Amino acid sequence: MAAITVKNRQILLKDYVTGSFVESDMTFHDGTCLLQLQEGTNDILVKNLYISPDPFLRGRMQKRTNSYVDSFVPGSVITGFGVSQVVMSNNPNFSKGDFVTGYTGWEDFSVIKSSGFLRIIPAIGFPLTYFLGVLGMPGLTAYAGFHEVCSPKEGDQVFVSAASGAVGQLVGQFAKLLGCYVVGSAGSNEKVELLKNTLGFDEAFNYREEIDLDATLKKYFPKGIDIYFENVGGEMLEAVLNNINVFARIAVCGMISRYDSAEPYSIKNLHLLIPMRAKMQGLIATDFSHLYPEVTERVGLWLKEKKIVYIEDLIEGLENAPRAMLDVLRGKNVGKKIVKLSDPYTSLEAL
């Protein structure tokens, strides 16, 4: 049977981004895809169902060599985490019809040549989108960052910045399950109410309304800060360092306030780590990939028992992916931002 050529809409990076990201830094392209795999390879052809506009993708839009992940090539398809359905497979570990999650393209169909990050989604009763969030990379980041990097214990005083985002919302809830006192910061009063009334944070504040972040943290943490889950950077990090306790732990997950800035922000009080004997450690989720089964089992159980809440922010249409990326970088998302491309095939015969 002759191979079929199908329409393949794509989102491309126009050029390296040197200033603030705008939607026009990406371009929509009507391409095609040949539904065929090269013989003798382990390639997998997938239909992409959902894609994830994550903050770390902003760094890949710059030309740099000193990063844990390669820069995009201008004119190429944006790639990132997604949920897909296998259409064809030369890889014995994946079969036609499997739902998978891992690195894929911002396009309708992708040929995945390396299956290192690709996982089959288990049929355990959760929506497919959960494997881009609470049971995916953000869930792994929150789980490993809090439990492995921060070494928490009951009664710890925990602060989470960007607390209503994909990772922050989970860190705060994991901390509450352990019996910690938890405060989160967010960029709107709506998000503050969400943190306190839905996600169970003890306190929360809108950082945009605070004139003196140092004083704000002293108000919410009269006992000092034992754990800081860092998602923001800049002035917030400086304020935290002024309020940490002896042997405090800081997990540096992200610094989204700096991603769109051409000028670096110089932290003026890093020396406080010395007298406070504090630990500050960078966090990359892939270092903890071996914990995915534990996250699926343990966090999945918490979800089923309704011990934690998970919030998604879904937008439909591949053409809206650049706007979704902008929303994430501007803090306009509430919960995990996900872009829906299409529905899955309902039968193997349709593949």
XYZ file of C-alpha atoms in Angstrom:
351
model
C 0.000 0.000 0.000
C 1.359 3.427 -0.933
C 2.224 5.778 1.909
C -0.254 8.573 2.553
C 0.722 12.233 2.753
C -1.313 14.276 5.213
C -1.517 17.915 6.205
C 0.861 18.770 9.034
C 0.412 22.163 10.650
C 3.536 23.358 12.479
C 4.773 26.111 14.797
C 8.288 27.277 13.898
C 10.769 29.557 15.638
C 11.266 32.556 13.366
C 14.653 33.600 14.779
C 16.557 33.738 18.048
C 14.758 35.905 20.602
C 16.930 38.621 22.109
C 14.371 40.781 23.914
C 10.997 39.981 25.401
C 9.202 37.116 23.705
C 6.225 38.070 21.530
C 3.843 35.842 19.603
C 5.358 36.890 16.273
C 8.662 35.249 17.300
C 6.915 32.052 16.233
C 5.306 31.435 12.887
C 2.504 29.102 11.729
C 3.362 26.839 8.800
C 1.128 24.559 6.728
C 3.337 21.571 6.007
C 2.844 17.928 5.103
C 3.843 14.612 6.638
C 4.406 11.277 4.883
C 2.840 8.536 7.001
C 5.771 6.209 6.592
C 8.849 5.213 8.595
C 12.296 4.414 7.276
C 13.103 0.718 7.466
C 15.878 -0.353 9.829
C 15.221 2.431 12.360
C 13.593 2.559 15.790
C 11.542 5.577 14.739
C 8.008 6.190 15.981
C 5.360 8.210 14.118
C 2.862 9.893 16.423
C -0.210 12.056 16.177
C 0.141 14.880 18.690
C -2.892 15.482 20.908
C -1.664 17.994 23.507
C 1.465 20.127 23.864
C 2.912 21.895 26.882
C 4.177 25.520 26.701
C 6.697 25.315 29.557
C 8.870 28.204 30.816
C 12.149 26.387 30.086
C 11.386 26.608 26.351
C 12.091 30.351 26.525
C 15.774 29.626 27.124
C 15.884 27.402 24.055
C 14.851 30.385 21.935
C 18.223 32.026 22.630
C 21.543 31.132 21.057
C 23.612 29.643 23.860
C 25.969 26.773 24.495
C 26.131 26.536 28.294
C 22.775 24.914 28.962
C 21.472 21.466 29.844
C 19.283 21.532 26.743
C 20.117 22.613 23.184
C 18.877 25.842 21.656
C 16.266 25.691 18.930
C 17.427 26.254 15.363
C 15.678 29.224 13.695
C 13.187 27.966 11.131
C 12.743 24.642 12.909
C 9.683 23.199 14.630
C 9.335 24.039 18.322
C 9.704 20.888 20.424
C 8.716 20.191 24.006
C 6.676 17.878 26.174
C 3.469 16.552 24.703
C 0.916 13.755 24.749
C 0.624 11.768 21.536
C -0.854 8.628 20.019
C 1.358 6.154 18.169
C 0.423 5.828 14.486
C 3.350 3.648 13.368
C 6.272 2.162 15.263
C 9.549 0.479 14.395
C 10.363 0.374 18.093
C 9.413 -2.901 19.831
C 8.641 -1.022 23.049
C 5.814 0.974 21.457
C 2.771 -0.232 19.554
C 0.220 1.322 17.251
C -2.476 2.998 19.314
C -0.362 3.541 22.438
C -0.789 6.856 24.226
C 2.641 8.260 25.040
C 4.156 11.324 26.662
C 7.581 12.851 26.123
C 9.403 15.163 23.740
C 7.548 15.860 20.512
C 6.975 18.658 18.011
C 4.515 21.520 18.002
C 2.826 20.028 14.955
C 0.069 17.569 14.048
C 2.382 14.621 13.351
C 5.958 13.961 14.485
C 8.580 11.296 13.847
C 10.315 10.602 17.154
C 13.803 9.232 16.581
C 14.939 8.955 20.180
C 12.595 7.323 22.659
C 14.678 8.176 25.724
C 12.095 10.575 27.169
C 9.064 8.762 25.802
C 6.789 6.895 28.229
C 3.643 4.893 27.620
C 0.750 6.432 29.542
C -0.739 3.832 31.871
C -4.504 3.312 31.820
C -5.101 4.220 35.461
C -8.198 6.377 35.136
C -6.759 9.869 34.725
C -7.183 12.294 31.791
C -4.347 12.218 29.263
C -3.531 15.849 30.077
C -2.558 14.905 33.639
C 0.589 13.342 32.177
C 1.731 16.802 31.070
C 1.132 18.171 34.555
C 0.558 16.539 37.906
C 1.699 13.095 36.659
C 4.211 14.476 34.152
C 7.270 16.687 34.182
C 5.791 19.386 36.487
C 4.646 16.718 38.947
C 8.080 15.086 38.904
C 9.725 18.488 39.356
C 7.532 19.355 42.335
C 7.860 15.921 43.921
C 11.616 15.531 43.501
C 12.369 19.176 44.212
C 10.445 19.157 47.464
C 11.087 15.651 48.772
C 14.607 15.042 47.431
C 16.256 18.461 47.214
C 14.542 20.217 50.124
C 14.615 17.275 52.588
C 11.418 18.466 54.314
C 10.175 17.573 57.773
C 6.948 18.191 59.625
C 6.627 21.743 60.891
C 8.966 23.306 58.326
C 8.181 26.863 57.271
C 7.770 26.678 53.475
C 7.568 29.487 50.924
C 6.646 28.866 47.271
C 6.895 31.594 44.623
C 4.777 31.456 41.442
C 2.642 29.223 43.620
C -0.402 28.936 41.349
C 1.607 27.623 38.410
C 2.054 24.053 37.218
C 4.787 23.214 39.744
C 4.064 25.632 42.577
C 0.479 24.480 43.129
C 1.768 20.943 43.749
C 4.732 21.856 45.952
C 2.455 23.720 48.353
C 0.061 20.798 48.612
C 2.867 18.259 49.096
C 4.154 20.446 51.933
C 0.740 20.627 53.583
C 0.413 16.828 53.417
C 3.643 16.615 55.399
C 2.406 19.029 58.052
C 4.329 22.137 57.046
C 3.301 25.786 57.283
C 2.994 27.010 53.684
C 2.827 30.466 52.126
C 2.641 31.158 48.398
C 3.083 34.237 46.242
C 1.205 34.929 43.018
C 0.548 37.787 40.621
C -3.151 38.497 41.143
C -5.756 38.577 43.900
C -7.694 35.860 42.074
C -4.676 33.553 42.334
C -4.186 34.433 45.997
C -7.745 33.356 46.766
C -7.192 30.166 44.772
C -4.102 29.329 46.799
C -5.853 29.801 50.126
C -9.364 28.554 49.392
C -8.796 25.767 46.857
C -5.203 24.593 47.174
C -5.034 24.766 50.962
C -2.090 27.136 51.476
C -1.989 28.659 54.966
C -1.378 32.143 53.553
C -0.730 33.801 50.213
C -0.007 37.277 48.895
C -0.032 39.216 45.635
C 3.570 40.265 45.099
C 2.490 43.026 42.695
C 0.802 44.824 45.605
C 3.754 44.548 47.981
C 6.098 47.531 48.215
C 8.663 45.855 50.473
C 9.052 42.111 49.868
C 11.461 41.779 52.773
C 8.883 43.177 55.189
C 6.158 41.046 53.606
C 8.077 37.844 54.199
C 8.866 38.881 57.777
C 5.132 39.306 58.324
C 4.205 35.896 56.936
C 7.235 34.103 58.373
C 7.813 35.356 61.927
C 9.693 32.084 62.553
C 11.813 32.442 59.399
C 11.904 30.338 56.245
C 13.150 26.744 56.292
C 12.355 25.844 52.675
C 12.049 28.086 49.640
C 10.898 26.631 46.328
C 12.297 29.157 43.868
C 10.412 29.832 40.633
C 10.924 33.578 40.236
C 14.415 34.926 41.017
C 15.365 38.601 41.211
C 14.096 40.708 44.095
C 12.048 37.837 45.504
C 15.144 35.695 45.985
C 16.935 38.567 47.703
C 14.035 39.026 50.100
C 13.977 35.318 50.869
C 17.692 35.245 51.653
C 17.096 37.981 54.232
C 14.590 35.709 55.992
C 16.053 32.193 55.876
C 16.749 30.115 58.939
C 19.917 28.230 59.778
C 20.205 25.151 57.522
C 17.488 26.433 55.170
C 17.061 24.630 51.858
C 16.370 26.378 48.548
C 15.389 24.408 45.443
C 16.024 26.556 42.362
C 13.435 25.334 39.869
C 13.194 28.473 37.737
C 13.681 32.229 37.588
C 10.870 33.274 35.299
C 11.234 36.975 36.153
C 14.566 36.947 34.307
C 13.739 34.838 31.221
C 12.644 37.794 29.115
C 15.216 40.236 30.470
C 18.245 41.213 28.429
C 20.096 42.275 31.595
C 20.985 39.831 34.388
C 19.867 40.654 37.929
C 22.701 40.757 40.432
C 21.731 39.136 43.758
C 23.397 41.273 46.407
C 23.103 39.060 49.487
C 24.185 35.569 48.466
C 26.776 35.784 51.227
C 23.943 35.090 53.700
C 24.073 31.439 52.636
C 27.358 31.163 54.556
C 26.387 32.207 58.118
C 23.006 30.492 57.751
C 24.694 27.310 56.460
C 21.920 27.162 53.885
C 21.770 24.952 50.807
C 20.714 26.318 47.415
C 20.541 23.727 44.644
C 19.496 23.867 41.017
C 16.749 21.500 39.945
C 16.347 19.715 36.598
C 13.520 17.182 36.457
C 15.323 14.758 34.136
C 17.880 14.069 36.881
C 15.048 12.362 38.734
C 13.422 10.448 35.873
C 13.827 7.231 37.854
C 11.154 8.572 40.228
C 8.387 8.668 37.591
C 6.890 5.326 38.757
C 6.869 6.577 42.361
C 5.232 9.848 41.329
C 2.604 8.008 39.277
C 1.766 5.678 42.163
C 2.002 8.045 45.134
C 0.666 11.252 43.614
C -1.936 9.268 41.693
C -3.182 7.858 45.001
C -3.367 11.346 46.534
C -5.451 12.453 43.554
C -7.822 9.510 43.877
C -8.182 10.099 47.611
C -8.790 13.817 46.885
C -5.910 14.793 49.161
C -4.589 17.137 46.484
C -6.267 19.322 43.851
C -4.926 19.792 40.343
C -5.791 22.802 38.182
C -5.361 23.009 34.401
C -5.603 25.965 32.029
C -6.534 24.495 28.628
C -6.576 26.317 25.313
C -7.568 24.719 21.993
C -5.867 25.004 18.624
C -2.241 24.685 17.524
C -2.455 28.215 16.141
C -2.909 29.452 19.719
C 0.301 27.854 21.005
C 2.379 31.084 20.700
C -0.229 32.966 22.759
C -0.208 30.180 25.336
C 3.574 30.488 25.579
C 3.251 34.240 26.098
C 0.599 33.717 28.783
C 2.965 31.439 30.716
C 5.854 33.908 30.521
C 3.580 36.787 31.609
C 2.037 34.810 34.449
C -1.466 34.884 32.953
C -2.029 31.157 33.323
C -3.875 29.733 36.309
C -2.560 26.226 36.854
C -0.921 24.104 34.168
C -1.195 25.620 30.703
C -1.913 23.033 27.997
C -2.693 23.382 24.292
C -5.073 20.858 22.742
C -4.329 19.978 19.120
C -6.816 17.215 18.370
C -8.822 14.309 19.719
C -7.311 10.814 19.744
C -8.259 8.228 17.179
C -11.149 6.175 18.500
C -10.098 2.913 16.867
C -6.914 1.305 15.569
C -8.518 1.047 12.150
C -8.574 4.844 11.967
C -4.805 5.026 12.442
